């Protein structure tokens, strides 16, 4: 029997889904931390260039991880949450997860293309990346603007997603958060 403060045990995401989920969060946090910190550093300094490079190198693997995660997700159904949330919450979660996939697949692609069209060179894990496309400053600028606006929306979506996880755990006392935590 459970009382009002007991959190229910339920099925879990697979070990790799859990590892990749938290690794993605770590890289997203580094990418966002670096680009926000860039604003605090004077223009033209090496520290500013380094922060941008950290942003590019933490952000680019996020796209690959999201693709991998999409592949893993297609192999098995999501674990059921116990007790089952109301239908509207299940619908909201489905929409949120789709938005998260769309956002974190699109941001790295937009970022890489913004640099490519801007004619900017950078290095990915020490390997030079350049000449992916014929540079076009106007297209590069537009892609950068879309990247930045979508990234701001991304903060909001991740914030809602994290708040929903806490709501499930501390208010509904269901198995949603436990299903995404590594086994103790
Ligand atoms: C998880 C992936 C990523 C996230 C969440 C993300 C997020 C952001 C954010 C929040 C900003 C600043 C927006 C603002 O100041 O208004 C930004 C700027 C930018 N990002 Fe990303 N980004 C990601 C990946 C990438 C990648 C892979 C690249 C390129 C390799 C990239 C290139 C850029 C560029 C060029 C800027 C503009 C920087 C400047 O002001 O000079 N981003 N990104
Ligand atoms: C503090 C931050 C975060 C917390 C507390 C959190 C928590 C959770 C929890 C509890 C679930 C399971 C939901 C369910 O059973 O329906 C989940 C799933 C998911 N999360 Fe997060 N998350 C966080 C950050 C992120 C970030 C940054 C991303 C995107 C890059 C993300 C993307 C996803 C996706 C796509 C799912 C669906 C399951 C999957 O396909 O892997 N989460 N998250």
mmCIF file of N, CA, C and O in Angstrom, residues 29-110:
data_model
loop_
_atom_site.group_PDB
_atom_site.id
_atom_site.type_symbol
_atom_site.label_atom_id
_atom_site.label_comp_id
_atom_site.label_asym_id
_atom_site.label_seq_id
_atom_site.Cartn_x
_atom_site.Cartn_y
_atom_site.Cartn_z
ATOM 1 N N UNK A 29 24.195 22.137 -21.251
ATOM 2 C CA UNK A 29 24.537 23.098 -20.192
ATOM 3 C C UNK A 29 25.891 23.747 -20.493
ATOM 4 O O UNK A 29 26.050 24.968 -20.328
ATOM 5 N N UNK A 30 26.855 22.963 -20.964
ATOM 6 C CA UNK A 30 28.178 23.529 -21.282
ATOM 7 C C UNK A 30 28.046 24.505 -22.457
ATOM 8 O O UNK A 30 28.581 25.621 -22.428
ATOM 9 N N UNK A 31 27.312 24.082 -23.510
ATOM 10 C CA UNK A 31 27.155 24.940 -24.693
ATOM 11 C C UNK A 31 26.499 26.267 -24.305
ATOM 12 O O UNK A 31 26.971 27.345 -24.708
ATOM 13 N N UNK A 32 25.434 26.196 -23.498
ATOM 14 C CA UNK A 32 24.728 27.424 -23.130
ATOM 15 C C UNK A 32 25.563 28.256 -22.161
ATOM 16 O O UNK A 32 25.636 29.484 -22.306
ATOM 17 N N UNK A 33 26.201 27.590 -21.196
ATOM 18 C CA UNK A 33 27.050 28.314 -20.242
ATOM 19 C C UNK A 33 28.148 29.064 -20.964
ATOM 20 O O UNK A 33 28.416 30.241 -20.669
ATOM 21 N N UNK A 34 28.775 28.413 -21.953
ATOM 22 C CA UNK A 34 29.894 29.037 -22.672
ATOM 23 C C UNK A 34 29.421 30.253 -23.468
ATOM 24 O O UNK A 34 30.051 31.314 -23.433
ATOM 25 N N UNK A 35 28.277 30.124 -24.154
ATOM 26 C CA UNK A 35 27.849 31.227 -25.022
ATOM 27 C C UNK A 35 27.315 32.391 -24.168
ATOM 28 O O UNK A 35 27.437 33.561 -24.556
ATOM 29 N N UNK A 36 26.744 32.078 -23.009
ATOM 30 C CA UNK A 36 26.292 33.170 -22.127
ATOM 31 C C UNK A 36 27.518 33.854 -21.503
ATOM 32 O O UNK A 36 27.560 35.088 -21.400
ATOM 33 N N UNK A 37 28.532 33.075 -21.126
ATOM 34 C CA UNK A 37 29.755 33.638 -20.523
ATOM 35 C C UNK A 37 30.487 34.522 -21.536
ATOM 36 O O UNK A 37 31.116 35.518 -21.171
ATOM 37 N N UNK A 38 30.369 34.150 -22.827
ATOM 38 C CA UNK A 38 31.012 34.946 -23.879
ATOM 39 C C UNK A 38 30.608 36.414 -23.784
ATOM 40 O O UNK A 38 31.429 37.315 -24.002
ATOM 41 N N UNK A 39 29.349 36.664 -23.450
ATOM 42 C CA UNK A 39 28.841 38.032 -23.349
ATOM 43 C C UNK A 39 29.542 38.854 -22.270
ATOM 44 O O UNK A 39 29.501 40.075 -22.307
ATOM 45 N N UNK A 40 30.191 38.168 -21.326
ATOM 46 C CA UNK A 40 30.841 38.875 -20.212
ATOM 47 C C UNK A 40 32.301 39.196 -20.512
ATOM 48 O O UNK A 40 32.969 39.875 -19.740
ATOM 49 N N UNK A 41 32.800 38.673 -21.655
ATOM 50 C CA UNK A 41 34.230 38.805 -21.966
ATOM 51 C C UNK A 41 34.406 39.830 -23.100
ATOM 52 O O UNK A 41 33.631 39.815 -24.061
ATOM 53 N N UNK A 42 35.405 40.721 -22.984
ATOM 54 C CA UNK A 42 35.570 41.747 -24.032
ATOM 55 C C UNK A 42 35.820 41.147 -25.416
ATOM 56 O O UNK A 42 36.443 40.092 -25.530
ATOM 57 N N UNK A 43 35.309 41.858 -26.445
ATOM 58 C CA UNK A 43 35.477 41.413 -27.837
ATOM 59 C C UNK A 43 36.948 41.339 -28.213
ATOM 60 O O UNK A 43 37.747 42.137 -27.711
ATOM 61 N N UNK A 44 37.298 40.389 -29.104
ATOM 62 C CA UNK A 44 38.655 40.322 -29.638
ATOM 63 C C UNK A 44 39.657 39.663 -28.697
ATOM 64 O O UNK A 44 40.832 39.595 -29.020
ATOM 65 N N UNK A 45 39.192 39.162 -27.535
ATOM 66 C CA UNK A 45 40.132 38.500 -26.623
ATOM 67 C C UNK A 45 40.145 36.995 -26.911
ATOM 68 O O UNK A 45 39.152 36.433 -27.357
ATOM 69 N N UNK A 46 41.281 36.319 -26.614
ATOM 70 C CA UNK A 46 41.347 34.869 -26.839
ATOM 71 C C UNK A 46 40.305 34.124 -26.007
ATOM 72 O O UNK A 46 39.769 33.108 -26.450
ATOM 73 N N UNK A 47 39.994 34.656 -24.803
ATOM 74 C CA UNK A 47 39.019 33.976 -23.938
ATOM 75 C C UNK A 47 37.659 33.904 -24.635
ATOM 76 O O UNK A 47 36.950 32.900 -24.559
ATOM 77 N N UNK A 48 37.330 34.973 -25.361
ATOM 78 C CA UNK A 48 36.037 35.018 -26.050
ATOM 79 C C UNK A 48 35.999 33.976 -27.181
ATOM 80 O O UNK A 48 35.017 33.260 -27.358
ATOM 81 N N UNK A 49 37.113 33.891 -27.914
ATOM 82 C CA UNK A 49 37.190 32.885 -28.986
ATOM 83 C C UNK A 49 37.100 31.478 -28.406
ATOM 84 O O UNK A 49 36.470 30.588 -28.983
ATOM 85 N N UNK A 50 37.759 31.277 -27.246
ATOM 86 C CA UNK A 50 37.740 29.957 -26.617
ATOM 87 C C UNK A 50 36.315 29.581 -26.206
ATOM 88 O O UNK A 50 35.867 28.447 -26.436
ATOM 89 N N UNK A 51 35.589 30.560 -25.640
ATOM 90 C CA UNK A 51 34.215 30.270 -25.210
ATOM 91 C C UNK A 51 33.342 29.898 -26.407
ATOM 92 O O UNK A 51 32.494 29.011 -26.331
ATOM 93 N N UNK A 52 33.573 30.577 -27.531
ATOM 94 C CA UNK A 52 32.797 30.233 -28.739
ATOM 95 C C UNK A 52 33.142 28.811 -29.186
ATOM 96 O O UNK A 52 32.265 28.032 -29.554
ATOM 97 N N UNK A 53 34.438 28.491 -29.148
ATOM 98 C CA UNK A 53 34.864 27.152 -29.577
ATOM 99 C C UNK A 53 34.251 26.080 -28.670
ATOM 100 O O UNK A 53 33.825 25.020 -29.149
ATOM 101 N N UNK A 54 34.214 26.381 -27.361
ATOM 102 C CA UNK A 54 33.592 25.431 -26.426
ATOM 103 C C UNK A 54 32.111 25.271 -26.800
ATOM 104 O O UNK A 54 31.576 24.162 -26.836
ATOM 105 N N UNK A 55 31.456 26.399 -27.120
ATOM 106 C CA UNK A 55 30.041 26.352 -27.517
ATOM 107 C C UNK A 55 29.849 25.438 -28.738
ATOM 108 O O UNK A 55 28.996 24.554 -28.725
ATOM 109 N N UNK A 56 30.676 25.623 -29.753
ATOM 110 C CA UNK A 56 30.546 24.830 -30.987
ATOM 111 C C UNK A 56 30.808 23.342 -30.703
ATOM 112 O O UNK A 56 30.092 22.474 -31.184
ATOM 113 N N UNK A 57 31.856 23.077 -29.893
ATOM 114 C CA UNK A 57 32.258 21.685 -29.674
ATOM 115 C C UNK A 57 31.369 20.930 -28.692
ATOM 116 O O UNK A 57 31.293 19.710 -28.747
ATOM 117 N N UNK A 58 30.717 21.669 -27.778
ATOM 118 C CA UNK A 58 29.754 20.995 -26.897
ATOM 119 C C UNK A 58 28.423 20.854 -27.633
ATOM 120 O O UNK A 58 27.719 19.854 -27.481
ATOM 121 N N UNK A 59 28.093 21.849 -28.470
ATOM 122 C CA UNK A 59 26.786 21.852 -29.140
ATOM 123 C C UNK A 59 26.694 20.856 -30.286
ATOM 124 O O UNK A 59 25.661 20.199 -30.459
ATOM 125 N N UNK A 60 27.775 20.726 -31.070
ATOM 126 C CA UNK A 60 27.691 19.863 -32.261
ATOM 127 C C UNK A 60 27.384 18.397 -31.904
ATOM 128 O O UNK A 60 26.513 17.780 -32.545
ATOM 129 N N UNK A 61 28.046 17.809 -30.876
ATOM 130 C CA UNK A 61 27.728 16.411 -30.570
ATOM 131 C C UNK A 61 26.295 16.199 -30.097
ATOM 132 O O UNK A 61 25.783 15.080 -30.183
ATOM 133 N N UNK A 62 25.639 17.274 -29.631
ATOM 134 C CA UNK A 62 24.251 17.139 -29.178
ATOM 135 C C UNK A 62 23.372 16.629 -30.329
ATOM 136 O O UNK A 62 22.512 15.766 -30.151
ATOM 137 N N UNK A 63 23.630 17.132 -31.545
ATOM 138 C CA UNK A 63 22.839 16.691 -32.703
ATOM 139 C C UNK A 63 22.998 15.193 -32.923
ATOM 140 O O UNK A 63 22.016 14.469 -33.126
ATOM 141 N N UNK A 64 24.248 14.715 -32.836
ATOM 142 C CA UNK A 64 24.513 13.282 -33.053
ATOM 143 C C UNK A 64 23.845 12.459 -31.946
ATOM 144 O O UNK A 64 23.243 11.406 -32.211
ATOM 145 N N UNK A 65 23.921 12.971 -30.699
ATOM 146 C CA UNK A 65 23.308 12.234 -29.587
ATOM 147 C C UNK A 65 21.793 12.151 -29.755
ATOM 148 O O UNK A 65 21.188 11.118 -29.472
ATOM 149 N N UNK A 66 21.180 13.231 -30.235
ATOM 150 C CA UNK A 66 19.725 13.230 -30.400
ATOM 151 C C UNK A 66 19.324 12.219 -31.480
ATOM 152 O O UNK A 66 18.309 11.541 -31.353
ATOM 153 N N UNK A 67 20.157 12.115 -32.534
ATOM 154 C CA UNK A 67 19.858 11.132 -33.588
ATOM 155 C C UNK A 67 19.925 9.717 -33.017
ATOM 156 O O UNK A 67 19.046 8.885 -33.270
ATOM 157 N N UNK A 68 21.003 9.468 -32.240
ATOM 158 C CA UNK A 68 21.165 8.157 -31.603
ATOM 159 C C UNK A 68 19.970 7.840 -30.708
ATOM 160 O O UNK A 68 19.432 6.728 -30.729
ATOM 161 N N UNK A 69 19.580 8.872 -29.931
ATOM 162 C CA UNK A 69 18.466 8.670 -28.995
ATOM 163 C C UNK A 69 17.166 8.388 -29.725
ATOM 164 O O UNK A 69 16.346 7.585 -29.273
ATOM 165 N N UNK A 70 16.994 9.058 -30.876
ATOM 166 C CA UNK A 70 15.789 8.826 -31.669
ATOM 167 C C UNK A 70 15.762 7.367 -32.130
ATOM 168 O O UNK A 70 14.730 6.700 -32.098
ATOM 169 N N UNK A 71 16.945 6.880 -32.539
ATOM 170 C CA UNK A 71 17.061 5.478 -32.965
ATOM 171 C C UNK A 71 16.701 4.538 -31.822
ATOM 172 O O UNK A 71 15.934 3.583 -32.009
ATOM 173 N N UNK A 72 17.232 4.811 -30.619
ATOM 174 C CA UNK A 72 16.953 3.948 -29.463
ATOM 175 C C UNK A 72 15.470 3.970 -29.121
ATOM 176 O O UNK A 72 14.863 2.960 -28.780
ATOM 177 N N UNK A 73 14.900 5.165 -29.228
ATOM 178 C CA UNK A 73 13.497 5.358 -28.858
ATOM 179 C C UNK A 73 12.562 4.570 -29.771
ATOM 180 O O UNK A 73 11.503 4.111 -29.340
ATOM 181 N N UNK A 74 12.992 4.424 -31.048
ATOM 182 C CA UNK A 74 12.126 3.730 -31.996
ATOM 183 C C UNK A 74 12.140 2.225 -31.760
ATOM 184 O O UNK A 74 11.287 1.499 -32.250
ATOM 185 N N UNK A 75 13.155 1.739 -31.009
ATOM 186 C CA UNK A 75 13.274 0.292 -30.808
ATOM 187 C C UNK A 75 12.351 -0.230 -29.722
ATOM 188 O O UNK A 75 12.112 -1.417 -29.623
ATOM 189 N N UNK A 76 11.903 0.636 -28.829
ATOM 190 C CA UNK A 76 11.015 0.154 -27.757
ATOM 191 C C UNK A 76 10.064 1.265 -27.326
ATOM 192 O O UNK A 76 10.384 2.443 -27.457
ATOM 193 N N UNK A 77 8.915 0.831 -26.809
ATOM 194 C CA UNK A 77 7.918 1.819 -26.360
ATOM 195 C C UNK A 77 8.437 2.500 -25.098
ATOM 196 O O UNK A 77 9.208 1.908 -24.344
ATOM 197 N N UNK A 78 8.028 3.749 -24.864
ATOM 198 C CA UNK A 78 8.396 4.434 -23.623
ATOM 199 C C UNK A 78 7.841 3.653 -22.437
ATOM 200 O O UNK A 78 6.744 3.105 -22.510
ATOM 201 N N UNK A 79 8.591 3.611 -21.329
ATOM 202 C CA UNK A 79 8.065 2.913 -20.140
ATOM 203 C C UNK A 79 6.809 3.603 -19.621
ATOM 204 O O UNK A 79 6.726 4.833 -19.641
ATOM 205 N N UNK A 80 5.857 2.791 -19.182
ATOM 206 C CA UNK A 80 4.608 3.384 -18.664
ATOM 207 C C UNK A 80 4.871 4.050 -17.323
ATOM 208 O O UNK A 80 5.664 3.550 -16.523
ATOM 209 N N UNK A 81 4.228 5.200 -17.114
ATOM 210 C CA UNK A 81 4.363 5.903 -15.838
ATOM 211 C C UNK A 81 3.309 5.357 -14.873
ATOM 212 O O UNK A 81 2.159 5.132 -15.259
ATOM 213 N N UNK A 82 3.717 5.100 -13.630
ATOM 214 C CA UNK A 82 2.811 4.551 -12.614
ATOM 215 C C UNK A 82 2.704 5.539 -11.446
ATOM 216 O O UNK A 82 3.746 5.945 -10.919
ATOM 217 N N UNK A 83 1.471 5.938 -11.041
ATOM 218 C CA UNK A 83 0.195 5.683 -11.701
ATOM 219 C C UNK A 83 0.081 6.504 -12.992
ATOM 220 O O UNK A 83 0.713 7.554 -13.102
ATOM 221 N N UNK A 84 -0.706 6.011 -13.941
ATOM 222 C CA UNK A 84 -0.810 6.660 -15.253
ATOM 223 C C UNK A 84 -1.305 8.100 -15.110
ATOM 224 O O UNK A 84 -2.290 8.346 -14.410
ATOM 225 N N UNK A 85 -0.613 9.064 -15.737
ATOM 226 C CA UNK A 85 -1.077 10.461 -15.683
ATOM 227 C C UNK A 85 -2.351 10.634 -16.499
ATOM 228 O O UNK A 85 -2.660 9.805 -17.358
ATOM 229 N N UNK A 86 -3.099 11.723 -16.245
ATOM 230 C CA UNK A 86 -4.276 12.013 -17.075
ATOM 231 C C UNK A 86 -3.867 12.147 -18.544
ATOM 232 O O UNK A 86 -2.715 12.474 -18.831
ATOM 233 N N UNK A 87 -4.836 11.913 -19.428
ATOM 234 C CA UNK A 87 -4.524 11.909 -20.869
ATOM 235 C C UNK A 87 -3.914 13.214 -21.341
ATOM 236 O O UNK A 87 -3.025 13.231 -22.175
ATOM 237 N N UNK A 88 -4.401 14.346 -20.779
ATOM 238 C CA UNK A 88 -3.876 15.640 -21.259
ATOM 239 C C UNK A 88 -2.394 15.754 -20.926
ATOM 240 O O UNK A 88 -1.627 16.339 -21.692
ATOM 241 N N UNK A 89 -1.976 15.169 -19.798
ATOM 242 C CA UNK A 89 -0.548 15.258 -19.441
ATOM 243 C C UNK A 89 0.284 14.375 -20.368
ATOM 244 O O UNK A 89 1.406 14.721 -20.740
ATOM 245 N N UNK A 90 -0.272 13.215 -20.723
ATOM 246 C CA UNK A 90 0.452 12.345 -21.663
ATOM 247 C C UNK A 90 0.614 13.040 -23.006
ATOM 248 O O UNK A 90 1.662 12.979 -23.636
ATOM 249 N N UNK A 91 -0.467 13.722 -23.440
ATOM 250 C CA UNK A 91 -0.418 14.458 -24.708
ATOM 251 C C UNK A 91 0.604 15.583 -24.652
ATOM 252 O O UNK A 91 1.388 15.783 -25.576
ATOM 253 N N UNK A 92 0.606 16.310 -23.509
ATOM 254 C CA UNK A 92 1.546 17.425 -23.362
ATOM 255 C C UNK A 92 2.984 16.905 -23.389
ATOM 256 O O UNK A 92 3.865 17.513 -24.005
ATOM 257 N N UNK A 93 3.219 15.752 -22.735
ATOM 258 C CA UNK A 93 4.577 15.190 -22.700
ATOM 259 C C UNK A 93 5.018 14.776 -24.109
ATOM 260 O O UNK A 93 6.162 15.004 -24.508
ATOM 261 N N UNK A 94 4.063 14.200 -24.861
ATOM 262 C CA UNK A 94 4.406 13.776 -26.231
ATOM 263 C C UNK A 94 4.814 14.983 -27.066
ATOM 264 O O UNK A 94 5.826 14.970 -27.767
ATOM 265 N N UNK A 95 4.052 16.067 -26.941
ATOM 266 C CA UNK A 95 4.376 17.282 -27.698
ATOM 267 C C UNK A 95 5.731 17.830 -27.237
ATOM 268 O O UNK A 95 6.592 18.193 -28.044
ATOM 269 N N UNK A 96 5.938 17.868 -25.911
ATOM 270 C CA UNK A 96 7.199 18.415 -25.374
ATOM 271 C C UNK A 96 8.389 17.600 -25.879
ATOM 272 O O UNK A 96 9.410 18.168 -26.294
ATOM 273 N N UNK A 97 8.269 16.271 -25.880
ATOM 274 C CA UNK A 97 9.398 15.441 -26.317
ATOM 275 C C UNK A 97 9.685 15.659 -27.808
ATOM 276 O O UNK A 97 10.836 15.712 -28.220
ATOM 277 N N UNK A 98 8.611 15.812 -28.593
ATOM 278 C CA UNK A 98 8.826 16.100 -30.034
ATOM 279 C C UNK A 98 9.531 17.433 -30.213
ATOM 280 O O UNK A 98 10.433 17.569 -31.040
ATOM 281 N N UNK A 99 9.077 18.423 -29.440
ATOM 282 C CA UNK A 99 9.710 19.755 -29.537
ATOM 283 C C UNK A 99 11.184 19.682 -29.132
ATOM 284 O O UNK A 99 12.037 20.332 -29.732
ATOM 285 N N UNK A 100 11.478 18.878 -28.098
ATOM 286 C CA UNK A 100 12.877 18.752 -27.645
ATOM 287 C C UNK A 100 13.723 18.109 -28.750
ATOM 288 O O UNK A 100 14.832 18.570 -29.043
ATOM 289 N N UNK A 101 13.184 17.056 -29.375
ATOM 290 C CA UNK A 101 13.943 16.426 -30.470
ATOM 291 C C UNK A 101 14.142 17.417 -31.614
ATOM 292 O O UNK A 101 15.253 17.561 -32.132
ATOM 293 N N UNK A 102 13.072 18.099 -32.005
ATOM 294 C CA UNK A 102 13.183 19.042 -33.135
ATOM 295 C C UNK A 102 14.200 20.128 -32.807
ATOM 296 O O UNK A 102 15.074 20.458 -33.626
ATOM 297 N N UNK A 103 14.114 20.670 -31.581
ATOM 298 C CA UNK A 103 14.991 21.779 -31.193
ATOM 299 C C UNK A 103 16.463 21.367 -31.171
ATOM 300 O O UNK A 103 17.319 22.050 -31.751
ATOM 301 N N UNK A 104 16.743 20.240 -30.518
ATOM 302 C CA UNK A 104 18.150 19.897 -30.324
ATOM 303 C C UNK A 104 18.746 19.124 -31.501
ATOM 304 O O UNK A 104 19.940 18.835 -31.516
ATOM 305 N N UNK A 105 17.901 18.800 -32.496
ATOM 306 C CA UNK A 105 18.449 18.340 -33.789
ATOM 307 C C UNK A 105 18.710 19.560 -34.661
ATOM 308 O O UNK A 105 19.709 19.645 -35.367
ATOM 309 N N UNK A 106 17.789 20.533 -34.596
ATOM 310 C CA UNK A 106 17.899 21.697 -35.487
ATOM 311 C C UNK A 106 19.005 22.660 -35.065
ATOM 312 O O UNK A 106 19.728 23.178 -35.921
ATOM 313 N N UNK A 107 19.157 22.905 -33.747
ATOM 314 C CA UNK A 107 20.129 23.922 -33.314
ATOM 315 C C UNK A 107 21.553 23.641 -33.795
ATOM 316 O O UNK A 107 22.211 24.537 -34.340
ATOM 317 N N UNK A 108 22.066 22.411 -33.623
ATOM 318 C CA UNK A 108 23.427 22.173 -34.112
ATOM 319 C C UNK A 108 23.536 22.347 -35.628
ATOM 320 O O UNK A 108 24.514 22.914 -36.128
ATOM 321 N N UNK A 109 22.518 21.892 -36.371
ATOM 322 C CA UNK A 109 22.563 22.014 -37.834
ATOM 323 C C UNK A 109 22.564 23.494 -38.227
ATOM 324 O O UNK A 109 23.379 23.946 -39.045
ATOM 325 N N UNK A 110 21.662 24.273 -37.599
ATOM 326 C CA UNK A 110 21.592 25.710 -37.901
ATOM 327 C C UNK A 110 22.903 26.403 -37.537
ATOM 328 O O UNK A 110 23.394 27.267 -38.270
#
